[in-house]
Coordinates of N, CA and C in Angstrom, one line a residue:
Chain A
G1 N -152.5 115.1 -65.1 CA -152.0 115.0 -66.4 C -152.8 114.1 -67.3
N2 N -152.5 114.1 -68.6 CA -153.2 113.2 -69.5 C -152.7 111.8 -69.4
S3 N -153.6 110.9 -69.7 CA -153.2 109.5 -69.7 C -154.1 108.7 -70.7
V4 N -153.5 107.5 -71.2 CA -154.3 106.6 -72.0 C -154.1 105.2 -71.5
T5 N -155.2 104.5 -71.4 CA -155.2 103.2 -70.9 C -155.8 102.3 -72.0
Q6 N -155.1 101.3 -72.4 CA -155.7 100.4 -73.4 C -155.5 98.9 -72.9
M7 N -156.4 98.1 -73.4 CA -156.4 96.7 -72.9 C -155.1 96.0 -73.1
E8 N -154.7 95.2 -72.2 CA -153.5 94.5 -72.3 C -153.6 93.4 -73.2
G9 N -152.5 93.1 -73.9 CA -152.6 92.0 -74.8 C -151.8 90.8 -74.1
P10 N -151.4 89.9 -74.9 CA -151.7 89.8 -76.4 C -153.1 89.4 -76.7
V11 N -153.6 89.8 -77.8 CA -154.9 89.3 -78.3 C -154.7 88.4 -79.5
T12 N -155.2 87.2 -79.4 CA -155.1 86.2 -80.5 C -156.5 85.9 -81.0
L13 N -156.6 86.0 -82.3 CA -157.9 85.8 -83.0 C -157.7 84.9 -84.2
S14 N -158.8 84.2 -84.6 CA -158.8 83.5 -85.9 C -159.2 84.5 -87.0
E15 N -158.7 84.2 -88.2 CA -159.1 85.0 -89.3 C -160.6 85.1 -89.4
E16 N -161.1 86.3 -89.8 CA -162.5 86.7 -90.0 C -163.2 86.9 -88.6
A17 N -162.5 86.8 -87.5 CA -163.2 87.1 -86.2 C -163.4 88.6 -86.1
F18 N -164.2 89.0 -85.1 CA -164.5 90.4 -84.8 C -163.4 90.9 -83.7
L19 N -162.9 92.1 -84.0 CA -161.9 92.6 -83.1 C -162.4 93.8 -82.3
T20 N -162.1 93.9 -81.0 CA -162.3 95.1 -80.3 C -161.1 95.3 -79.4
I21 N -160.5 96.4 -79.4 CA -159.4 96.8 -78.5 C -159.8 98.0 -77.8
N22 N -160.0 97.9 -76.5 CA -160.5 99.0 -75.7 C -159.5 100.0 -75.4
C23 N -159.9 101.3 -75.4 CA -159.0 102.4 -75.0 C -159.8 103.5 -74.3
T24 N -159.4 103.9 -73.1 CA -160.0 105.0 -72.4 C -158.9 106.0 -72.1
Y25 N -159.3 107.2 -71.9 CA -158.4 108.3 -71.7 C -158.8 109.2 -70.6
T26 N -157.8 110.0 -70.0 CA -158.1 111.1 -69.2 C -157.4 112.3 -69.8
A27 N -158.0 113.4 -69.8 CA -157.4 114.6 -70.4 C -158.1 115.9 -69.8
T28 N -157.3 116.9 -69.6 CA -157.8 118.1 -69.0 C -158.4 119.0 -70.0
G29 N -158.1 118.9 -71.3 CA -158.6 119.8 -72.3 C -159.6 119.1 -73.3
Y30 N -159.5 119.4 -74.5 CA -160.4 118.8 -75.6 C -159.4 118.1 -76.6
P31 N -159.0 116.8 -76.2 CA -158.0 116.2 -77.1 C -158.5 115.7 -78.4
S32 N -157.6 115.5 -79.3 CA -157.8 114.6 -80.5 C -157.3 113.2 -80.1
L33 N -158.0 112.2 -80.7 CA -157.6 110.8 -80.4 C -157.2 110.1 -81.7
F34 N -156.2 109.2 -81.5 CA -155.6 108.5 -82.6 C -155.5 107.0 -82.3
W35 N -155.5 106.2 -83.4 CA -154.9 104.9 -83.3 C -153.8 104.8 -84.3
Y36 N -152.7 104.3 -83.8 CA -151.5 104.0 -84.6 C -151.3 102.5 -84.7
V37 N -150.7 102.0 -85.8 CA -150.4 100.6 -85.9 C -148.9 100.4 -86.2
Q38 N -148.3 99.4 -85.6 CA -146.9 99.1 -85.8 C -146.7 97.7 -86.2
Y39 N -146.3 97.5 -87.5 CA -146.0 96.2 -88.0 C -144.6 95.8 -87.6
P40 N -144.3 94.5 -87.5 CA -143.0 94.0 -87.0 C -141.8 94.7 -87.6
G41 N -140.9 95.2 -86.8 CA -139.7 95.8 -87.3 C -139.8 97.1 -87.9
E42 N -141.0 97.7 -87.8 CA -141.2 99.0 -88.4 C -141.6 100.1 -87.4
G43 N -141.7 101.4 -87.8 CA -142.2 102.4 -87.0 C -143.7 102.4 -87.0
L44 N -144.3 103.4 -86.3 CA -145.7 103.5 -86.2 C -146.3 104.2 -87.4
Q45 N -147.5 103.8 -87.8 CA -148.3 104.5 -88.9 C -149.6 104.9 -88.3
L46 N -150.1 106.0 -88.7 CA -151.4 106.5 -88.3 C -152.4 105.5 -89.0
L47 N -153.3 105.0 -88.1 CA -154.4 104.2 -88.7 C -155.7 105.0 -88.8
L48 N -156.1 105.7 -87.8 CA -157.3 106.6 -87.9 C -157.2 107.6 -86.8
K49 N -158.1 108.6 -86.9 CA -158.1 109.7 -85.9 C -159.5 110.2 -85.8
A50 N -159.8 110.9 -84.7 CA -161.0 111.7 -84.5 C -160.7 112.9 -83.7
T51 N -161.2 114.0 -84.1 CA -160.8 115.3 -83.5 C -161.8 115.9 -82.5
K52 N -163.1 115.4 -82.5 CA -164.0 115.9 -81.6 C -165.1 114.9 -81.2
A53 N -165.8 115.1 -80.2 CA -166.8 114.2 -79.7 C -167.8 113.7 -80.7
D54 N -168.0 112.4 -80.7 CA -169.0 111.7 -81.7 C -168.4 111.5 -83.1
D55 N -167.2 112.0 -83.3 CA -166.5 111.8 -84.6 C -166.2 110.3 -84.7
K56 N -166.3 109.7 -85.9 CA -165.9 108.3 -86.1 C -164.7 108.4 -87.1
G57 N -163.6 107.8 -86.7 CA -162.5 107.6 -87.6 C -162.6 106.2 -88.2
S58 N -162.1 106.1 -89.5 CA -162.2 104.8 -90.1 C -161.1 104.7 -91.2
N59 N -160.6 103.5 -91.3 CA -159.6 103.2 -92.3 C -159.3 101.7 -92.4
K60 N -159.2 101.2 -93.6 CA -158.9 99.8 -93.9 C -159.8 98.9 -93.1
G61 N -161.1 99.2 -92.9 CA -162.0 98.4 -92.2 C -162.1 98.6 -90.7
F62 N -161.1 99.3 -90.2 CA -161.1 99.6 -88.8 C -161.9 100.9 -88.5
E63 N -162.6 100.9 -87.3 CA -163.3 102.1 -86.9 C -163.1 102.3 -85.4
A64 N -163.3 103.6 -85.1 CA -163.3 104.0 -83.7 C -164.1 105.3 -83.5
T65 N -164.9 105.3 -82.5 CA -165.8 106.5 -82.3 C -165.4 107.2 -81.0
Y66 N -165.2 108.5 -81.1 CA -164.8 109.4 -80.0 C -166.0 109.5 -79.0
R67 N -166.0 108.9 -77.9 CA -167.1 109.0 -76.9 C -166.7 109.8 -75.7
K68 N -167.1 111.0 -75.7 CA -166.7 111.9 -74.6 C -167.4 111.5 -73.3
E69 N -168.6 111.0 -73.3 CA -169.3 110.7 -72.1 C -168.7 109.5 -71.4
T70 N -168.0 108.6 -72.1 CA -167.3 107.5 -71.5 C -165.8 107.6 -71.6
T71 N -165.3 108.7 -72.1 CA -163.9 109.0 -72.4 C -163.2 107.7 -73.0
S72 N -163.8 107.3 -74.1 CA -163.3 106.1 -74.7 C -163.1 106.3 -76.2
F73 N -162.3 105.4 -76.8 CA -162.0 105.4 -78.2 C -161.7 104.0 -78.7
H74 N -162.6 103.1 -78.5 CA -162.4 101.7 -78.8 C -162.2 101.4 -80.3
L75 N -161.2 100.6 -80.6 CA -160.9 100.2 -82.0 C -161.7 98.9 -82.3
E76 N -162.3 98.9 -83.5 CA -163.1 97.7 -83.9 C -162.8 97.4 -85.4
K77 N -162.9 96.1 -85.7 CA -162.9 95.6 -87.0 C -163.8 94.4 -87.1
G78 N -164.6 94.4 -88.2 CA -165.6 93.3 -88.2 C -165.1 91.9 -88.6
S79 N -164.0 91.9 -89.4 CA -163.4 90.7 -89.9 C -161.9 90.8 -90.1
V80 N -161.1 90.3 -89.1 CA -159.7 90.6 -89.2 C -159.0 89.6 -90.2
Q81 N -157.9 90.0 -90.7 CA -157.1 89.2 -91.6 C -155.7 88.9 -90.9
V82 N -155.0 87.9 -91.4 CA -153.7 87.6 -90.9 C -152.8 88.8 -91.0
S83 N -153.0 89.6 -92.1 CA -152.1 90.8 -92.3 C -152.4 91.9 -91.3
D84 N -153.4 91.8 -90.5 CA -153.7 92.8 -89.4 C -152.8 92.5 -88.2
S85 N -152.1 91.5 -88.2 CA -151.2 91.1 -87.0 C -150.2 92.3 -86.8
A86 N -150.2 92.9 -85.7 CA -149.4 94.1 -85.4 C -149.6 94.5 -84.0
V87 N -148.9 95.6 -83.6 CA -149.2 96.2 -82.3 C -150.0 97.5 -82.5
Y88 N -151.0 97.7 -81.8 CA -151.9 98.8 -81.9 C -151.8 99.8 -80.7
F89 N -151.6 101.1 -81.0 CA -151.4 102.1 -80.0 C -152.5 103.1 -80.0
C90 N -153.2 103.3 -78.9 CA -154.1 104.4 -78.8 C -153.3 105.6 -78.3
A91 N -153.7 106.8 -78.7 CA -153.0 108.0 -78.3 C -153.9 109.2 -78.3
L92 N -153.6 110.2 -77.5 CA -154.3 111.4 -77.5 C -153.3 112.6 -77.6
S93 N -153.8 113.7 -78.3 CA -153.1 114.9 -78.5 C -153.8 116.0 -77.9
D94 N -153.1 116.8 -77.0 CA -153.7 117.9 -76.3 C -152.7 119.0 -76.1
L95 N -153.1 120.2 -75.8 CA -152.2 121.2 -75.6 C -151.5 121.0 -74.3
S96 N -150.1 121.1 -74.3 CA -149.3 120.9 -73.1 C -149.6 122.0 -72.1
S97 N -149.1 121.8 -70.9 CA -149.2 122.9 -69.9 C -148.5 124.1 -70.4
G98 N -149.1 125.2 -70.2 CA -148.6 126.4 -70.9 C -149.3 126.8 -72.1
G99 N -149.9 125.8 -72.7 CA -150.9 126.0 -73.9 C -150.3 126.4 -75.2
S100 N -149.0 126.1 -75.4 CA -148.4 126.6 -76.6 C -148.1 125.4 -77.6
N101 N -148.0 124.2 -77.1 CA -147.6 123.1 -78.0 C -148.6 121.9 -77.7
Y102 N -148.8 121.1 -78.7 CA -149.5 119.9 -78.6 C -148.6 118.8 -78.1
K103 N -149.1 118.0 -77.2 CA -148.3 116.9 -76.7 C -149.1 115.6 -77.0
L104 N -148.4 114.6 -77.4 CA -149.0 113.3 -77.7 C -148.7 112.3 -76.6
T105 N -149.7 111.7 -76.1 CA -149.6 110.7 -75.0 C -150.1 109.4 -75.6
F106 N -149.2 108.3 -75.4 CA -149.5 107.0 -76.0 C -150.0 106.0 -74.9
G107 N -150.8 105.1 -75.2 CA -151.0 103.9 -74.4 C -149.9 102.9 -74.6
K108 N -149.9 101.8 -73.9 CA -148.8 100.9 -73.9 C -148.7 100.0 -75.1
G109 N -149.8 100.0 -75.8 CA -149.8 99.1 -77.0 C -150.5 97.8 -76.7
T110 N -151.1 97.2 -77.7 CA -151.8 95.9 -77.7 C -151.3 95.1 -78.9
L111 N -150.7 93.9 -78.6 CA -150.3 93.0 -79.6 C -151.4 92.2 -80.1
L112 N -151.7 92.2 -81.4 CA -152.7 91.4 -82.0 C -152.1 90.4 -82.9
T113 N -152.4 89.1 -82.7 CA -152.0 88.1 -83.6 C -153.3 87.4 -84.2
V114 N -153.3 87.3 -85.5 CA -154.4 86.7 -86.2 C -153.9 85.4 -86.9
N115 N -154.5 84.3 -86.6 CA -154.1 83.0 -87.1 C -155.0 82.6 -88.3
P116 N -154.4 82.0 -89.3 CA -155.2 81.6 -90.5 C -156.3 80.5 -90.1
Chain B
D1 N -140.7 110.3 -102.7 CA -141.7 110.3 -101.7 C -141.2 110.9 -100.4
G2 N -142.0 111.7 -99.7 CA -141.5 112.3 -98.5 C -141.6 111.3 -97.4
G3 N -140.7 111.5 -96.4 CA -140.7 110.6 -95.3 C -139.6 110.9 -94.3
I4 N -139.4 110.0 -93.4 CA -138.4 110.1 -92.3 C -137.5 108.9 -92.5
T5 N -136.2 109.1 -92.5 CA -135.2 108.1 -92.6 C -134.4 108.0 -91.4
Q6 N -134.3 106.8 -90.8 CA -133.5 106.6 -89.6 C -132.4 105.6 -90.0
S7 N -131.2 105.9 -89.6 CA -130.1 104.9 -89.9 C -129.1 104.9 -88.7
P8 N -128.5 103.7 -88.5 CA -128.8 102.5 -89.2 C -130.0 101.8 -88.6
K9 N -130.4 100.7 -89.2 CA -131.6 99.9 -88.6 C -131.2 99.2 -87.4
Y10 N -129.9 98.6 -87.4 CA -129.4 97.9 -86.2 C -128.0 98.5 -85.8
L11 N -127.8 98.7 -84.5 CA -126.6 99.3 -84.1 C -126.1 98.6 -82.8
F12 N -124.8 98.3 -82.8 CA -124.3 97.5 -81.7 C -123.1 98.4 -81.1
R13 N -123.0 98.5 -79.8 CA -122.0 99.3 -79.2 C -121.6 98.6 -77.9
K14 N -120.3 98.9 -77.5 CA -119.8 98.4 -76.2 C -120.2 99.4 -75.2
E15 N -120.4 98.9 -74.0 CA -120.8 99.8 -72.8 C -119.7 100.8 -72.6
G16 N -120.1 102.1 -72.3 CA -119.2 103.1 -72.1 C -118.9 104.0 -73.3
Q17 N -119.4 103.6 -74.5 CA -119.2 104.4 -75.7 C -120.5 105.2 -76.0
N18 N -120.2 106.4 -76.4 CA -121.4 107.2 -76.9 C -121.7 106.7 -78.3
V19 N -123.0 106.9 -78.7 CA -123.4 106.5 -80.0 C -124.5 107.5 -80.5
T20 N -124.4 107.8 -81.8 CA -125.3 108.8 -82.4 C -126.2 108.1 -83.4
L21 N -127.5 108.3 -83.2 CA -128.5 107.8 -84.1 C -129.0 108.9 -85.1
S22 N -129.1 108.6 -86.3 CA -129.4 109.6 -87.3 C -130.9 109.6 -87.6
C23 N -131.5 110.8 -87.9 CA -132.9 111.0 -88.3 C -132.9 112.2 -89.2
E24 N -133.4 111.9 -90.5 CA -133.6 112.9 -91.5 C -135.0 112.9 -92.0
Q25 N -135.6 114.1 -92.3 CA -136.9 114.1 -92.8 C -136.9 115.1 -94.0
N26 N -137.7 114.8 -95.0 CA -137.9 115.7 -96.1 C -139.4 116.1 -96.3
L27 N -140.1 116.1 -95.2 CA -141.5 116.5 -95.1 C -141.7 118.0 -94.9
N28 N -140.6 118.7 -94.7 CA -140.7 120.1 -94.4 C -141.4 120.4 -93.1
H29 N -141.3 119.4 -92.1 CA -142.0 119.6 -90.8 C -141.0 120.4 -89.9
D30 N -141.6 121.3 -89.1 CA -140.8 122.0 -88.1 C -140.5 121.2 -86.9
A31 N -141.5 120.4 -86.4 CA -141.3 119.7 -85.2 C -140.8 118.3 -85.4
M32 N -139.8 117.9 -84.5 CA -139.3 116.6 -84.6 C -139.2 116.0 -83.2
Y33 N -139.2 114.7 -83.1 CA -139.3 114.0 -81.8 C -138.4 112.7 -81.8
W34 N -138.0 112.4 -80.6 CA -137.3 111.1 -80.3 C -138.1 110.4 -79.2
Y35 N -138.4 109.1 -79.5 CA -139.1 108.2 -78.6 C -138.3 107.0 -78.4
R36 N -138.4 106.4 -77.2 CA -137.8 105.1 -76.9 C -138.9 104.2 -76.7
Q37 N -138.8 102.9 -77.2 CA -139.8 101.9 -77.1 C -139.2 100.7 -76.4
D38 N -139.8 100.3 -75.3 CA -139.3 99.1 -74.6 C -140.6 98.1 -74.5
P39 N -140.3 96.8 -74.5 CA -141.5 95.9 -74.5 C -142.4 96.2 -73.3
G40 N -143.7 96.3 -73.5 CA -144.6 96.4 -72.4 C -144.7 97.8 -71.9
Q41 N -143.9 98.8 -72.4 CA -143.9 100.1 -71.8 C -144.4 101.2 -72.8
G42 N -144.8 100.8 -74.0 CA -145.2 101.8 -75.0 C -144.1 102.7 -75.4
L43 N -144.4 103.9 -75.8 CA -143.5 104.9 -76.2 C -143.2 106.0 -75.2
R44 N -142.0 106.3 -75.0 CA -141.6 107.4 -74.0 C -140.8 108.4 -74.7
L45 N -141.2 109.7 -74.5 CA -140.6 110.8 -75.2 C -139.3 111.2 -74.5
I46 N -138.2 111.2 -75.4 CA -136.9 111.6 -74.9 C -136.6 113.1 -75.1
Y47 N -136.7 113.6 -76.3 CA -136.5 115.0 -76.6 C -137.4 115.4 -77.7
Y48 N -137.7 116.6 -77.8 CA -138.4 117.1 -79.0 C -137.9 118.5 -79.4
S49 N -138.2 118.9 -80.6 CA -137.7 120.2 -81.1 C -138.8 120.8 -81.9
Q50 N -139.2 122.0 -81.6 CA -140.2 122.7 -82.4 C -139.7 123.5 -83.6
I51 N -138.5 124.0 -83.4 CA -137.8 124.8 -84.5 C -136.3 124.6 -84.5
V52 N -135.7 125.0 -85.5 CA -134.2 124.8 -85.6 C -133.5 125.6 -84.5
N53 N -132.5 125.0 -83.9 CA -131.7 125.5 -82.9 C -132.4 125.6 -81.5
D54 N -133.5 124.9 -81.4 CA -134.2 124.8 -80.1 C -134.7 123.4 -79.9
F55 N -134.6 122.9 -78.6 CA -135.2 121.6 -78.3 C -135.5 121.6 -76.8
Q56 N -136.4 120.7 -76.4 CA -136.8 120.5 -75.0 C -136.7 119.1 -74.6
K57 N -136.4 118.9 -73.3 CA -136.4 117.6 -72.7 C -137.8 117.0 -72.7
G58 N -137.9 115.7 -72.9 CA -139.1 115.0 -72.8 C -139.2 114.3 -71.4
D59 N -139.8 113.2 -71.3 CA -140.0 112.5 -70.0 C -138.8 111.8 -69.5
I60 N -137.9 111.3 -70.4 CA -136.8 110.5 -70.0 C -135.5 111.0 -70.7
A61 N -135.1 112.2 -70.5 CA -134.0 112.8 -71.3 C -132.6 112.5 -70.7
E62 N -132.6 112.0 -69.4 CA -131.3 111.8 -68.8 C -130.5 110.7 -69.5
G63 N -129.2 111.1 -69.8 CA -128.3 110.2 -70.5 C -128.4 110.3 -72.0
Y64 N -129.2 111.3 -72.5 CA -129.3 111.5 -74.0 C -129.0 113.0 -74.3
S65 N -128.6 113.2 -75.5 CA -128.5 114.6 -76.0 C -128.9 114.7 -77.4
V66 N -129.3 115.9 -77.9 CA -129.7 116.1 -79.3 C -129.2 117.4 -79.8
S67 N -129.3 117.6 -81.1 CA -129.0 118.9 -81.7 C -130.0 119.1 -82.8
R68 N -130.2 120.3 -83.2 CA -131.1 120.7 -84.3 C -130.5 121.8 -85.1
E69 N -129.5 121.5 -85.8 CA -128.8 122.6 -86.6 C -129.5 122.8 -87.9
K70 N -130.2 121.8 -88.4 CA -130.9 122.0 -89.7 C -132.4 121.5 -89.5
K71 N -133.3 122.0 -90.3 CA -134.7 121.7 -90.2 C -134.9 120.2 -90.4
E72 N -134.1 119.6 -91.4 CA -134.3 118.3 -91.8 C -133.7 117.2 -90.9
S73 N -132.8 117.6 -90.0 CA -132.0 116.6 -89.2 C -132.2 116.8 -87.7
F74 N -132.3 115.7 -87.0 CA -132.4 115.7 -85.5 C -131.7 114.5 -84.9
P75 N -130.4 114.5 -84.9 CA -129.7 113.3 -84.4 C -129.8 113.2 -82.9
L76 N -129.8 112.0 -82.4 CA -129.8 111.7 -81.0 C -128.5 111.0 -80.6
T77 N -127.9 111.5 -79.5 CA -126.7 110.8 -79.0 C -127.1 110.1 -77.7
V78 N -126.8 108.8 -77.6 CA -127.0 108.0 -76.4 C -125.6 108.0 -75.7
T79 N -125.5 108.7 -74.6 CA -124.2 108.8 -73.9 C -124.0 107.6 -73.0
S80 N -122.8 107.5 -72.5 CA -122.4 106.5 -71.6 C -123.1 106.6 -70.2
A81 N -123.7 107.8 -70.0 CA -124.5 108.0 -68.8 C -125.8 107.4 -68.8
Q82 N -126.3 106.9 -69.9 CA -127.6 106.3 -70.0 C -127.5 104.9 -69.4
K83 N -128.2 104.6 -68.4 CA -128.0 103.3 -67.6 C -128.5 102.1 -68.4
N84 N -129.6 102.2 -69.2 CA -130.1 101.1 -69.9 C -130.4 101.5 -71.3
P85 N -129.3 101.6 -72.1 CA -129.5 102.1 -73.5 C -130.1 101.2 -74.5
T86 N -130.0 99.9 -74.2 CA -130.5 98.9 -75.2 C -132.1 99.1 -75.4
A87 N -132.5 99.4 -76.6 CA -133.9 99.7 -76.8 C -134.1 100.0 -78.3
F88 N -135.4 100.1 -78.7 CA -135.8 100.5 -80.0 C -136.1 102.0 -80.0
Y89 N -135.4 102.8 -80.9 CA -135.5 104.2 -80.9 C -136.3 104.7 -82.1
L90 N -137.3 105.5 -81.9 CA -138.1 106.0 -83.0 C -138.1 107.5 -83.1
C91 N -137.9 108.0 -84.3 CA -137.9 109.4 -84.6 C -139.2 109.7 -85.3
A92 N -139.7 110.9 -85.0 CA -141.0 111.3 -85.7 C -141.0 112.8 -86.0
S93 N -141.9 113.2 -86.8 CA -142.0 114.7 -87.1 C -143.5 115.0 -87.3
S94 N -143.8 116.3 -87.2 CA -145.1 116.7 -87.4 C -145.1 118.2 -87.8
I95 N -146.3 118.7 -88.2 CA -146.4 120.1 -88.5 C -146.5 120.8 -87.2
Q96 N -145.7 121.9 -87.0 CA -145.6 122.6 -85.8 C -146.9 123.4 -85.5
G97 N -147.3 123.3 -84.2 CA -148.3 124.1 -83.7 C -149.7 123.7 -84.1
T98 N -149.8 122.5 -84.6 CA -151.2 122.0 -85.0 C -151.4 120.6 -84.3
N99 N -152.6 120.1 -84.4 CA -152.9 118.8 -83.9 C -152.7 117.7 -84.9
S100 N -151.8 117.9 -85.8 CA -151.6 116.9 -86.8 C -150.9 115.6 -86.3
P101 N -151.2 114.5 -87.0 CA -150.5 113.3 -86.5 C -149.0 113.3 -86.7
L102 N -148.4 112.4 -86.0 CA -146.9 112.2 -86.2 C -146.6 111.3 -87.3
H103 N -145.5 111.6 -88.0 CA -145.0 110.7 -89.0 C -143.7 110.0 -88.4
F104 N -143.7 108.7 -88.5 CA -142.5 108.0 -87.8 C -141.6 107.4 -88.9
G105 N -140.3 107.4 -88.4 CA -139.3 106.6 -89.2 C -139.5 105.1 -88.8
N106 N -138.7 104.3 -89.4 CA -138.7 102.8 -89.1 C -137.9 102.3 -88.0
G107 N -137.3 103.3 -87.3 CA -136.6 102.9 -86.0 C -135.2 102.4 -86.2
T108 N -134.4 102.6 -85.1 CA -133.1 102.0 -84.9 C -133.1 101.1 -83.7
R109 N -132.7 99.9 -83.8 CA -132.6 99.0 -82.7 C -131.1 99.1 -82.2
L110 N -130.9 99.6 -81.0 CA -129.6 99.7 -80.4 C -129.4 98.7 -79.3
T111 N -128.3 98.0 -79.5 CA -127.9 97.0 -78.5 C -126.5 97.3 -77.9
V112 N -126.5 97.5 -76.6 CA -125.2 97.8 -75.9 C -124.8 96.7 -75.0
T113 N -123.6 96.2 -75.2 CA -123.2 95.0 -74.4 C -121.9 95.3 -73.6

C-alpha cells in the first residue's frame, strides 16, 4: 500500500533561518504529491502541490520538488518567519485499489516553531 | 465565499451518549470526507462519500456512522461504541474523480468525559 514518511518534529528555528522538512513516499502508481499546513486551532490548507516527476510546487516562499528517483518531496524555505509556525503535512494522492477513486495518504505531520 | 463549515468548534459530551458533528459545504463538491486527528498520529480517514446517498468506510470506521442525504451536508455521528472518541475531527471535500486537493473545514474538538 501507499505510505508517507516525514521527519519527526518538533522543529524549532530562529527567524530568517533555512527550513527543510523531509518527506519520502512509497506508492504503487503515479501519485500526485502535496504539502498541507495547519495553523493552531484550524483545519488544513493546501500549501503546494506537484503532479508529476521533476515538477516544483511553490507558494509563499515554500518550495518542494517531486523527485521520483529518490521518492521524495522535501519542503524548503529560505527564510522562515514567526508566522510560519504551524504543523506541516506531506501527502500523496493515488488511485485506490480498484482504480476508480483517488485516495489521499498523509504523513504524521511536523510541528514547526519559529522564534523571533 | 465558498467553503466548508463545521459546527460546533468545541463539543463536550458524557460517556455513553451519541453525538453528531455537522459539516456543510457550498463548493459544489461531490466528494466529502471525515478525518480524525490525534497528537502524533496524523490524519486517519473515518468515512468518505463520493455521491449523495452513498458512502464508504475508511480506515477507522468502527464506532462511527454517517449519512449523505444532500450534496452539501455530511454529518458524522460518534456513537457510544467508539472506545476513544475524544479527538479533533476534520471534514473535507473535493471534486469527485480527480486528483484535486482537499478543502478542509476548521474542525470540531470533541471531548468525552
